[in-house]
Coordinates of C-alpha atoms in Angstrom, one line a residue:
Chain A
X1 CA 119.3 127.3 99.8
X2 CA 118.4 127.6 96.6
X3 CA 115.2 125.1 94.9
X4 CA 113.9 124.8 92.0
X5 CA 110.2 122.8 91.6
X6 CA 109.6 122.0 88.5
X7 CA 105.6 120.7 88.2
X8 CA 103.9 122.9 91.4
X9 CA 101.1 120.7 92.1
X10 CA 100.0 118.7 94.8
X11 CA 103.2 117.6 95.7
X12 CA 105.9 120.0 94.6
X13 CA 103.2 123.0 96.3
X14 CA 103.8 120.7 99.4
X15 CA 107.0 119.9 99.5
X16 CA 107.7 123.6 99.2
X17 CA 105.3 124.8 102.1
X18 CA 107.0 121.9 104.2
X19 CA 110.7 123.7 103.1
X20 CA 110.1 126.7 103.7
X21 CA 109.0 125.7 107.5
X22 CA 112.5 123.7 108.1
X23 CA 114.5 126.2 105.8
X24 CA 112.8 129.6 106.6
X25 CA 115.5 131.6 103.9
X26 CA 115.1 129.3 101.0
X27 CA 114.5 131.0 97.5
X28 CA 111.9 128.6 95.8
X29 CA 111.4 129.0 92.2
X30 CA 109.3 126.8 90.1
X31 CA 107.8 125.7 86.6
X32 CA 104.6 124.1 85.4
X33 CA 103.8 123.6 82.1
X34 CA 99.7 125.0 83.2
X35 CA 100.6 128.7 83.3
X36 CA 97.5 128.9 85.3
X37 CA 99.1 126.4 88.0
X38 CA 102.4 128.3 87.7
X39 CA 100.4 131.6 88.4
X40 CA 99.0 130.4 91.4
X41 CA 101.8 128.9 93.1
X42 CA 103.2 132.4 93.5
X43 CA 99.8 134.0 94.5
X44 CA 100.3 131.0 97.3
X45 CA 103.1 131.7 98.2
X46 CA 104.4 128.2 97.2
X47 CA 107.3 129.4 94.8
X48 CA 108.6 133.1 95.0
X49 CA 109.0 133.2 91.0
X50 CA 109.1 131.3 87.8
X51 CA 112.1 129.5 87.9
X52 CA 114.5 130.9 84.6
X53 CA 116.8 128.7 82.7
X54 CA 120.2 130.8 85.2
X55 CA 118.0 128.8 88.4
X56 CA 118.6 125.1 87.4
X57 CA 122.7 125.7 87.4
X58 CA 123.0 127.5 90.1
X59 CA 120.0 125.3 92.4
X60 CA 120.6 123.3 95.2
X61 CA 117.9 121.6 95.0
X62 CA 115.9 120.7 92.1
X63 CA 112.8 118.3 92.5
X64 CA 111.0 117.0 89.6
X65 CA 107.2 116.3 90.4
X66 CA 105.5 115.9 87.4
X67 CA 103.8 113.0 86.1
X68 CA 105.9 109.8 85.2
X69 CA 105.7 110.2 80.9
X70 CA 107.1 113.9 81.8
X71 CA 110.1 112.7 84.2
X72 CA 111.3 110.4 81.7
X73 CA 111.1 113.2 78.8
X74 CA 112.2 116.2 80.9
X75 CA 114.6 114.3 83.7
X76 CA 117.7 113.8 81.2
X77 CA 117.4 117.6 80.0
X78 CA 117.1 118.5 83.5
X79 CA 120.1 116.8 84.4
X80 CA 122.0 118.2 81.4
X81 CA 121.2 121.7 83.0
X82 CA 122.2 121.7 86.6
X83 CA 125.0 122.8 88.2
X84 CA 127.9 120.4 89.6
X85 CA 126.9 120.0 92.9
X86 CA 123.1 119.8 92.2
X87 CA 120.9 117.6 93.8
X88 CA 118.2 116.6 91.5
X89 CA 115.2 114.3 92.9
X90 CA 112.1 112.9 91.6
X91 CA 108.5 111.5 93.4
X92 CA 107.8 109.7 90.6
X93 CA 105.5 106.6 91.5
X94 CA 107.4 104.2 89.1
X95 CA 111.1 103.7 89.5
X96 CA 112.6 101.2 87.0
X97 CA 112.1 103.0 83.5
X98 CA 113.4 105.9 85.0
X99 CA 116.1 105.1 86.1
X100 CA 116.8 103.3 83.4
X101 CA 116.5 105.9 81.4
X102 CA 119.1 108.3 82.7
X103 CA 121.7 105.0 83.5
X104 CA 124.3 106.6 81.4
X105 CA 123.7 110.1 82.3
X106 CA 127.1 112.1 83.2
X107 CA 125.6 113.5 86.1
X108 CA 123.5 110.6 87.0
X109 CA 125.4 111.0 90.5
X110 CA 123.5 113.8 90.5
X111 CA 119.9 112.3 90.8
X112 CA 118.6 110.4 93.9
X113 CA 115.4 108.5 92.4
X114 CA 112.6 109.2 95.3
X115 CA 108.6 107.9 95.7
X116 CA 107.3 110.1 99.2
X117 CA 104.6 107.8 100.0
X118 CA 102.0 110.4 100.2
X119 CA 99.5 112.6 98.1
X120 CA 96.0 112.9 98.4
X121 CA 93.4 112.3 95.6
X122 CA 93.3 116.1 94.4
X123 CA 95.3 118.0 92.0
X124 CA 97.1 121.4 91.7
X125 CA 98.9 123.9 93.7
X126 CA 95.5 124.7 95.6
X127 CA 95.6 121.2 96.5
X128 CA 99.3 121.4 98.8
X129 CA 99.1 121.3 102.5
X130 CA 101.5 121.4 104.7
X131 CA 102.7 118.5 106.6
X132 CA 102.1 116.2 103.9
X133 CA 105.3 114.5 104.4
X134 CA 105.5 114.2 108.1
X135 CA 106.0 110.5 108.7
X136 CA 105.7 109.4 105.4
X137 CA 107.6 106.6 104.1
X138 CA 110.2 107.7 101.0
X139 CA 111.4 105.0 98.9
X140 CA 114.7 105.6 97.5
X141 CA 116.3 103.3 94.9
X142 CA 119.7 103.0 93.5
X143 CA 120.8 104.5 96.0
X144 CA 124.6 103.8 95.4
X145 CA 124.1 105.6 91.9
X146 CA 124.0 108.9 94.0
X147 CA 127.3 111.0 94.7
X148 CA 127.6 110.9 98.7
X149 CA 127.4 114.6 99.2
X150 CA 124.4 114.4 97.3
X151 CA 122.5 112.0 99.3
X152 CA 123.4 113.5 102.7
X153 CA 121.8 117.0 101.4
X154 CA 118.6 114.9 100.5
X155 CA 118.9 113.0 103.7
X156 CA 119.0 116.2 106.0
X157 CA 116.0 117.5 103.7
X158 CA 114.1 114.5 104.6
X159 CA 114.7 114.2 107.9
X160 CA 113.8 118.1 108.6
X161 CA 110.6 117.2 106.8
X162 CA 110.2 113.8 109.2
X163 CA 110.3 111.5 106.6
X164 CA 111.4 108.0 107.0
X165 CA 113.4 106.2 104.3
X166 CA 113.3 102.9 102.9
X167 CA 115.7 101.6 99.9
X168 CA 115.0 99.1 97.7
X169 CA 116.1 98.5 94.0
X170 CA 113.6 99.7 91.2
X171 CA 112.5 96.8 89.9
X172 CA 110.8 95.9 93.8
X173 CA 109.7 99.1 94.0
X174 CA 107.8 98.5 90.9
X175 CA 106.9 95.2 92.0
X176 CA 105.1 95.6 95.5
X177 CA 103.8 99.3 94.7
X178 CA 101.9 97.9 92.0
X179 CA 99.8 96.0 94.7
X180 CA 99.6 98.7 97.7
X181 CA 99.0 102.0 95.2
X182 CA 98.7 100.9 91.6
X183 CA 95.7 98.0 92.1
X184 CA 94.0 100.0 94.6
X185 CA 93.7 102.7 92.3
X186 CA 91.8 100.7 89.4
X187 CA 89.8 98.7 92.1
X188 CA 88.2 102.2 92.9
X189 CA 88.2 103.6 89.5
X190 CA 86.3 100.0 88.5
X191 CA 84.3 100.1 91.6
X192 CA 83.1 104.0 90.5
X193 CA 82.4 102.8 86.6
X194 CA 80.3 100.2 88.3
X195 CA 77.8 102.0 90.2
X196 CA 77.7 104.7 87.9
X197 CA 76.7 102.2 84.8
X198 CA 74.0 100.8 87.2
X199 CA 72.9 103.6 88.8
X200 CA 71.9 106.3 86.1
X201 CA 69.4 108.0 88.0
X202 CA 72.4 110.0 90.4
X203 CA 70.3 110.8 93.6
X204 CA 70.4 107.5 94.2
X205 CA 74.1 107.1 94.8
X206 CA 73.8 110.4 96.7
X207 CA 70.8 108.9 99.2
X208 CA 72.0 105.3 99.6
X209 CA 75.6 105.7 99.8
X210 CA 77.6 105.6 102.7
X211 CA 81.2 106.1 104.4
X212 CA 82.2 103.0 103.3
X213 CA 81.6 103.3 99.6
X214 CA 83.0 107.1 99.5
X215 CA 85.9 105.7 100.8
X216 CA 86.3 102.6 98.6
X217 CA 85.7 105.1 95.2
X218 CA 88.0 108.2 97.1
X219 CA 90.9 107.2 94.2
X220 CA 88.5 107.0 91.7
X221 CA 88.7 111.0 91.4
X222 CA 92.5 110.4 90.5
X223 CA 93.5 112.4 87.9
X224 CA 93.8 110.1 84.5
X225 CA 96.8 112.4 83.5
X226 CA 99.1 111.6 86.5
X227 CA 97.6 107.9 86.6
X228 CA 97.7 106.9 82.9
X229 CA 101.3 106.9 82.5
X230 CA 102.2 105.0 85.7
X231 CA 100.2 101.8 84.7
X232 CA 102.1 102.1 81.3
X233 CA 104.9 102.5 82.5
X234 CA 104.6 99.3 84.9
X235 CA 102.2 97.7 82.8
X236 CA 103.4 94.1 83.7
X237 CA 103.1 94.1 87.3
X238 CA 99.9 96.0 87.1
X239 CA 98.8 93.0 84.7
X240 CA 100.1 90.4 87.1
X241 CA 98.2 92.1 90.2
X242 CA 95.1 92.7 88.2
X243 CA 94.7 89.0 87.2
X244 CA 95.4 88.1 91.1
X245 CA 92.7 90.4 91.8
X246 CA 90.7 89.3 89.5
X247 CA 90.9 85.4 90.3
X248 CA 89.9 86.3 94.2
X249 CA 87.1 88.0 92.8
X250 CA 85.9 85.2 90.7
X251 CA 86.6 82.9 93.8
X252 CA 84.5 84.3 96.4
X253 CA 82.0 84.8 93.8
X254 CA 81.8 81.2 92.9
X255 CA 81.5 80.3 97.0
X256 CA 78.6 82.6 97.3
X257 CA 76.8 81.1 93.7
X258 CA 77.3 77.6 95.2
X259 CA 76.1 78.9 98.8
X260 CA 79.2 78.2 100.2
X261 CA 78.5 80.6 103.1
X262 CA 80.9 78.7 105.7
X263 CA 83.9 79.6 102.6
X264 CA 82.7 83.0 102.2
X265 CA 82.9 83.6 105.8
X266 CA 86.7 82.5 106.3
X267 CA 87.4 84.7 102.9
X268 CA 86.5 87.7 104.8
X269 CA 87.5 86.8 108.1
X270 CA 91.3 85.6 107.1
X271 CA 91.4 89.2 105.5
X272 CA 90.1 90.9 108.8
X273 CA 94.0 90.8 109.8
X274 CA 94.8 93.5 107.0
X275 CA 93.7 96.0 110.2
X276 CA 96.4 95.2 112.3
X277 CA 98.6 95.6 109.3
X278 CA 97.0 99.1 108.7
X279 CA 97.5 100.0 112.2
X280 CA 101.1 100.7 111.2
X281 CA 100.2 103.0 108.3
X282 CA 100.8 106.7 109.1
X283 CA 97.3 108.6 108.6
X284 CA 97.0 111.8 107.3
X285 CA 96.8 114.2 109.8
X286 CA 95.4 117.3 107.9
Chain B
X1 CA 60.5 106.9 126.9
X2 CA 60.6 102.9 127.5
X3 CA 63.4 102.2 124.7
X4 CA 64.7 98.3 124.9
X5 CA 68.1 97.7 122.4
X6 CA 68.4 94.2 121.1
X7 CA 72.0 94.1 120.2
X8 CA 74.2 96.7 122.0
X9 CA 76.9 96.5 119.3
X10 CA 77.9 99.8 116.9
X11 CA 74.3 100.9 115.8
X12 CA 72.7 99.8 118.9
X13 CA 74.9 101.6 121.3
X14 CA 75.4 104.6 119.0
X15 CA 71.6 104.9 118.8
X16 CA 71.7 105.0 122.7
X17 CA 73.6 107.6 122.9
X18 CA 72.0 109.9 120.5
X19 CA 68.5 109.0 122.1
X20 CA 69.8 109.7 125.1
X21 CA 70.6 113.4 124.0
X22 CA 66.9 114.2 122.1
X23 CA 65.4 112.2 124.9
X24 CA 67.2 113.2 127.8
X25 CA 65.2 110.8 130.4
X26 CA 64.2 107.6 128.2
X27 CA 64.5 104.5 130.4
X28 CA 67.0 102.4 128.2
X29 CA 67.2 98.3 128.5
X30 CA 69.1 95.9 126.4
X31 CA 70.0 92.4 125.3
X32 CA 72.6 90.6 123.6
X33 CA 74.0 87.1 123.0
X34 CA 77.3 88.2 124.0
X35 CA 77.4 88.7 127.8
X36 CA 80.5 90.7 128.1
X37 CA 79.0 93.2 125.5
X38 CA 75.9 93.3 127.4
X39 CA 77.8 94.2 130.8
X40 CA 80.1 96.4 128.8
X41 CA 77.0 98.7 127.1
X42 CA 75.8 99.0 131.1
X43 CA 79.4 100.3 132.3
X44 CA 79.8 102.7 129.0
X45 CA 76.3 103.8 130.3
X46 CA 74.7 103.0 126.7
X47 CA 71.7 101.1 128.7
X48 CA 70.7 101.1 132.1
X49 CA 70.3 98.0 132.7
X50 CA 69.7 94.8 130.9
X51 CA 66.1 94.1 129.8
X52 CA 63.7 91.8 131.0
X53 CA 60.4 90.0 129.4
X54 CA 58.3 92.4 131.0
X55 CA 60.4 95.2 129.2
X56 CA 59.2 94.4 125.6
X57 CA 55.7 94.9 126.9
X58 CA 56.0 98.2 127.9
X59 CA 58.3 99.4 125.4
X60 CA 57.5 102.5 123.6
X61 CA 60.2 101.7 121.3
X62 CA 62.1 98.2 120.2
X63 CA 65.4 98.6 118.2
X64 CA 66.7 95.1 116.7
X65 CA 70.4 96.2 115.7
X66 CA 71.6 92.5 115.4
X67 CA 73.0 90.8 111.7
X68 CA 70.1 89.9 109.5
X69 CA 70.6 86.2 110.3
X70 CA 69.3 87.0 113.7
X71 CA 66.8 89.8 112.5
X72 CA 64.8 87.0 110.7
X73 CA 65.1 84.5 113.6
X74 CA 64.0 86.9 116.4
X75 CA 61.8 89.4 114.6
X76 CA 58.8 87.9 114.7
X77 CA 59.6 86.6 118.5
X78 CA 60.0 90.0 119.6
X79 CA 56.4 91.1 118.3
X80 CA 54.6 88.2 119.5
X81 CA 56.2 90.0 122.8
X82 CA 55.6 93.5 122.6
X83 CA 52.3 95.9 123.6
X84 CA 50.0 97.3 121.1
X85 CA 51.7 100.4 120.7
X86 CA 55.2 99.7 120.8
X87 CA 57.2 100.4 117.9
X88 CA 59.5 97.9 116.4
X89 CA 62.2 98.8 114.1
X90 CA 65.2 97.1 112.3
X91 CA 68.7 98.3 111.2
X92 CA 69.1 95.4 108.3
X93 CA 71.3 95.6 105.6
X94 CA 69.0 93.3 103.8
X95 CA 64.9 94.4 103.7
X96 CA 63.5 92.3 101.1
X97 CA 63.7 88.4 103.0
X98 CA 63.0 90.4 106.7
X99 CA 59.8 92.1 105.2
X100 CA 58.8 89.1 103.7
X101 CA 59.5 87.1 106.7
X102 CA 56.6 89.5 109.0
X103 CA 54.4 89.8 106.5
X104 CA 51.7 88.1 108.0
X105 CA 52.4 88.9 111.6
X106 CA 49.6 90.0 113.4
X107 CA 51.9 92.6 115.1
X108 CA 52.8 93.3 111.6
X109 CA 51.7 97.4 112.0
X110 CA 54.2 97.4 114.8
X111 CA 56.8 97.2 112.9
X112 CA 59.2 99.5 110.6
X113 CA 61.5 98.5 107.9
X114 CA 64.6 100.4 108.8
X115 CA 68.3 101.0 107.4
X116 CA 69.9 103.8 108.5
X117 CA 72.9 104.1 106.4
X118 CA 75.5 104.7 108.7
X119 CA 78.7 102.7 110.7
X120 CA 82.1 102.1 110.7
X121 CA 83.8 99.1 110.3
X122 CA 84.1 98.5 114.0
X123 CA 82.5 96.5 115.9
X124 CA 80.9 96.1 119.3
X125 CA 79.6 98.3 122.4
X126 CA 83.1 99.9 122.5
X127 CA 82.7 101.2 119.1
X128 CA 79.6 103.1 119.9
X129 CA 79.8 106.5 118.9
X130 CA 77.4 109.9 119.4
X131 CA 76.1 112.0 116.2
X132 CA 76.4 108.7 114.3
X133 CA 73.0 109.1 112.9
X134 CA 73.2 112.9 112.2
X135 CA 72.7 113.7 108.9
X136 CA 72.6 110.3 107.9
X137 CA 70.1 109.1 105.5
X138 CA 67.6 106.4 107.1
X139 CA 66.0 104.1 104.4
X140 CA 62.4 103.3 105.4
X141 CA 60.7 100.2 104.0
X142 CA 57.3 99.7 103.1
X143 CA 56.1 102.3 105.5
X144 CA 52.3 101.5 104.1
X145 CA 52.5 98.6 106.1
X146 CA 52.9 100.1 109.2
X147 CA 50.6 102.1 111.4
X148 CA 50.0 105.6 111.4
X149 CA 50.5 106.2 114.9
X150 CA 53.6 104.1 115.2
X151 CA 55.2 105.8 111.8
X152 CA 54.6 109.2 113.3
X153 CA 56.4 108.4 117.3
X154 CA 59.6 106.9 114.3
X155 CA 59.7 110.1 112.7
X156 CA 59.8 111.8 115.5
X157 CA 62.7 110.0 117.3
X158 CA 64.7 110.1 113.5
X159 CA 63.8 113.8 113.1
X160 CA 65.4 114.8 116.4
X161 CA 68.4 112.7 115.4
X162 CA 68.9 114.6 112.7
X163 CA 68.6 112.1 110.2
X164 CA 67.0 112.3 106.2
X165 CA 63.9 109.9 105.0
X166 CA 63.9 108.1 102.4
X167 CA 61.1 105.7 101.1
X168 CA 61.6 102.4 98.9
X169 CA 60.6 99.4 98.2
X170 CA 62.4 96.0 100.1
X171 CA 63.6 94.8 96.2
X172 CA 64.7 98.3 95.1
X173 CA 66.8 98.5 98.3
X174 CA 68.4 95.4 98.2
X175 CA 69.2 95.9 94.6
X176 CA 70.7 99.8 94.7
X177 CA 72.3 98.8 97.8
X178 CA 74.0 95.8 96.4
X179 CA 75.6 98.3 94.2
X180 CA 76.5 101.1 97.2
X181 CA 77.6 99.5 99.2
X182 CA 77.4 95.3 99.6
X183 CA 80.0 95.5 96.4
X184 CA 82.2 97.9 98.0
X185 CA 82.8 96.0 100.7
X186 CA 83.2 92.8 98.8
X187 CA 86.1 94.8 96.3
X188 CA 87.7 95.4 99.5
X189 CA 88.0 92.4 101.1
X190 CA 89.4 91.0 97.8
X191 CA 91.6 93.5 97.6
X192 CA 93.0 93.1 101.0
X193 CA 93.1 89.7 100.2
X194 CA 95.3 89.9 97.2
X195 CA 97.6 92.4 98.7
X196 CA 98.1 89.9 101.8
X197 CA 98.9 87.1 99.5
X198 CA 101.4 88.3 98.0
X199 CA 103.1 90.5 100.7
X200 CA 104.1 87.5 102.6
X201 CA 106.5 89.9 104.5
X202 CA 104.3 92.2 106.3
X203 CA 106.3 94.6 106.5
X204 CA 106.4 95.9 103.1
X205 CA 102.6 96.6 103.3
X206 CA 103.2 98.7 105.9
X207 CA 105.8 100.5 104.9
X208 CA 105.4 101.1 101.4
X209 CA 101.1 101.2 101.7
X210 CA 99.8 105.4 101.5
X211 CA 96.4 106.7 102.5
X212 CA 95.0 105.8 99.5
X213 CA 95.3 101.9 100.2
X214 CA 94.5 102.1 103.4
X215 CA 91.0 104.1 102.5
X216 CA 90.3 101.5 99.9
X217 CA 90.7 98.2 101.9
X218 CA 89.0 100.1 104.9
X219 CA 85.8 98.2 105.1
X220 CA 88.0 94.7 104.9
X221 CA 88.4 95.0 108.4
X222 CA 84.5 94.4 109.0
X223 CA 83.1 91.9 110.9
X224 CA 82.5 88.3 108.9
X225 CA 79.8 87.7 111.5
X226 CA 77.9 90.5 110.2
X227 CA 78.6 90.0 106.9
X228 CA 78.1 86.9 105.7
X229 CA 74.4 86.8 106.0
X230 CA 74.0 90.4 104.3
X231 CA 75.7 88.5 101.3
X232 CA 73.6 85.5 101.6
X233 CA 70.1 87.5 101.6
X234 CA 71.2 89.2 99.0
X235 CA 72.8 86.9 97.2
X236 CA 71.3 87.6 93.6
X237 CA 72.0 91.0 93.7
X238 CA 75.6 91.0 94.8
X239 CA 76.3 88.2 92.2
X240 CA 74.9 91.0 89.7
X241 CA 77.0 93.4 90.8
X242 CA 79.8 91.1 90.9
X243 CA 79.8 90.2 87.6
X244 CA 79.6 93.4 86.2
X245 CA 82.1 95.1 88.5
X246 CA 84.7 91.7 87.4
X247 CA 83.6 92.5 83.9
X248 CA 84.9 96.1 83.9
X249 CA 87.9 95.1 85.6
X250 CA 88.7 92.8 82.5
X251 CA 87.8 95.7 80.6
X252 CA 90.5 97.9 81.9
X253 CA 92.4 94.6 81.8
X254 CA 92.3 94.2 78.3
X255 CA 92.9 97.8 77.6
X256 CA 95.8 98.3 79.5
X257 CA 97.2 94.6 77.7
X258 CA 96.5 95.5 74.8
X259 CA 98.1 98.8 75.2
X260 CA 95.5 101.2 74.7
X261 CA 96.3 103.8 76.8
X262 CA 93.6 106.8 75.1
X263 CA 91.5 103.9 76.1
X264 CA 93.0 103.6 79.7
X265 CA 92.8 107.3 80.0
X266 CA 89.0 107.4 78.7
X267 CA 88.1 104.8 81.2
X268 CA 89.2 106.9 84.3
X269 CA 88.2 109.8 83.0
X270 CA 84.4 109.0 82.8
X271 CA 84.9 107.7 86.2
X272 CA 86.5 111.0 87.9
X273 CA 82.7 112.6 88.4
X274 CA 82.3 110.4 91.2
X275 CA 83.7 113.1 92.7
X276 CA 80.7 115.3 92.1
X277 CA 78.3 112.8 93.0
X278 CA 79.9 112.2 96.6
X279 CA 80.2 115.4 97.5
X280 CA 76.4 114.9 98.1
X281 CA 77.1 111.9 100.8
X282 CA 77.4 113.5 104.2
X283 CA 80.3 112.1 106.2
X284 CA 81.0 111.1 108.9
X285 CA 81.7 113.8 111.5
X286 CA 83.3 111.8 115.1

């Protein structure tokens, strides 16, 4: 099997430690616009070789994992490139402006639009593990856009990897991911400004902090680059969310103003269910 | 060692276990309001039995691990109780109402200020864990006001544990803690909160929620029992903090509405060096 990775980071790194595991003889070449990233993913052993412009026609596999303002430049081009019987996947964490943007694309049968649930808050081909996929949820959308043959080699990838597949349309993947990825992301980065602001002399955040706040800021060291472009690119349902947010906020800040302790209480204890919930979530096992 | 453990929940319990490691035969009694924890802590082996009046007298050492509600009901019982040379010591949240509370206590000397910052957000004898304490850092609270004697037999035990000191006064803690961690747990509850609300089918949280949401609503599963009295002690400070941290959230609000993404980028950018700062915390190690 042939691959092509185009963006080795924390993902594409992964996805090809996880591929070589379930598909021992696959030739893995990639690209990254960082030279100093692509440079390292062979030292890693992540991709044998810079992928050349021969690679994208003849690949079986090419897997786009770059930031979402890059998919929707580079995805169309990419597409132009490939060979007929190319499968051509994203993990972009939006869906609807992509595909979109490729709707009239003559090989959009080609492309299976994908968002692997998974990623970690680091960066960079030093920052792929192996395993990351294992049990993760992938969301694929349109799926009906996709040639058959194509979605059955993605579907076989997958499932070697453990993966587990959801499909949903891009407009409600855009929707509901706004409030399980996107708003967590700025409640953390907020949360980190925050403290920060208050707390100029440092050691203090380093003596008084805790488990619980690392873990509350752990997305706040995001990469602005990679996150930037996603709340552009779903800008209205990261409004919409934010406002929600916002209003709760302002709520249980108004029952504790007015000593409303008996409300605050059932605020927090109505939310206590969110743990079951979470008990459903694959962890990370690294 | 006479140790008696008012409150056998997470802290108390944990601290049993770690004292029973440094102090290997330390006779260990204690009380709770909840009966079935207090038989529970004696089948998990946390206490040997469950205290009696006389106990208190002959204690060596007196942990209150209770919320703060009951800390400033029963702390001043429990030195009207004890021997001249026992040592009393808190695990608050809150310092500034509890030290006010005994400052006039005749036993006052008896007494230390303690938070050790450290817990999950379990609760309960079950959830009792060794090493909790190690390398933790244990915030001590106007230690002038306690006597020398009964400082030094603290340090000792805390020493042993493994855990780092750090002085302050009852205000500065409330109000840097506010920031570290009272917020934190209040963004994730609201968080939690939104998500639920508009997930009405549970199911999509789970599926489509990653590590990062889970990490960040984390602390939303604490107990409201716990927490509600933290927040109402401390009320001035958390409304503080919660205005700023709902004024930075408009912020990024406004930014992203306005579509200023430089200013979007900037914003999480200036954020990202929370990174350095927390690779300072020590975490947790169970």
């Amino acid at each position: 099997m042939k691959v092509v990775i185009i963006g080795v980071g924390l993902i594409g790194g992964s996805f090809a430690r996880d591929l070589r595991k379930v598909f021992p003889g696959a030739q893995i070449t990639g690209a990254d616009h960082n030279e100093t990233h692509l440079k390292r993913a062979v030292e890693l052993g992540l991709i044998d070789r810079p992928a050349e412009d021969l690679d994208l026609r003849e690949a079986d596999v090419v897997l786009l994992s770059i930031p979402v303002n890059g998919l929707l430049k580079q995805l169309s081009e990419v597409l132009d490139a490939i060979g007929e019987e190319t499968l051509v996947m994203d993990a972009g964490s939006t869906k609807a402006e992509i595909c979109r943007k490729v709707a009239g694309h003559e090989r959009r049968r080609n492309f299976l639009a994908c968002h692997p649930i998974a990623g970690t808050e680091f960066t960079g081909p030093e920052a792929a593990i192996s395993g990351l996929f294992e049990g993760k949820t992938n969301i694929i959308c349109e799926v009906e856009q996709t040639a058959f043959r194509i979605q059955e080699r993605a579907l076989e990838l997958f499932g070697k990897m453990g993966m587990r597949i959801r499909y949903m349309n891009p407009e409600a993947h855009d929707r509901h991911i706004a409030y399980v990825s996107h708003l967590s992301h700025i409640s953390s980065f907020m949360l980190g400004k925050t403290v920060i602001e208050k707390e100029r002399n440092e050691r203090d955040i380093f003596d008084l902090a805790g488990s619980g706040f690392e873990s509350t800021v752990r997305l706040a060291k995001s990469s602005p680059a990679m996150w930037t472009p996603i709340f552009e690119q779903n800008r209205k349902n990261v409004l919409e969310t934010l406002d929600e947010y916002i209003g709760n906020l302002q709520g249980f800040r108004q029952l504790l103003d007015s000593g409303d302790y008996k409300g605050v209480f059932r605020e927090m204890e109505e939310t206590n269910r969110i743990g079951e919930i979470l008990n459903g979530i694959p962890t990370q096992k690294n």
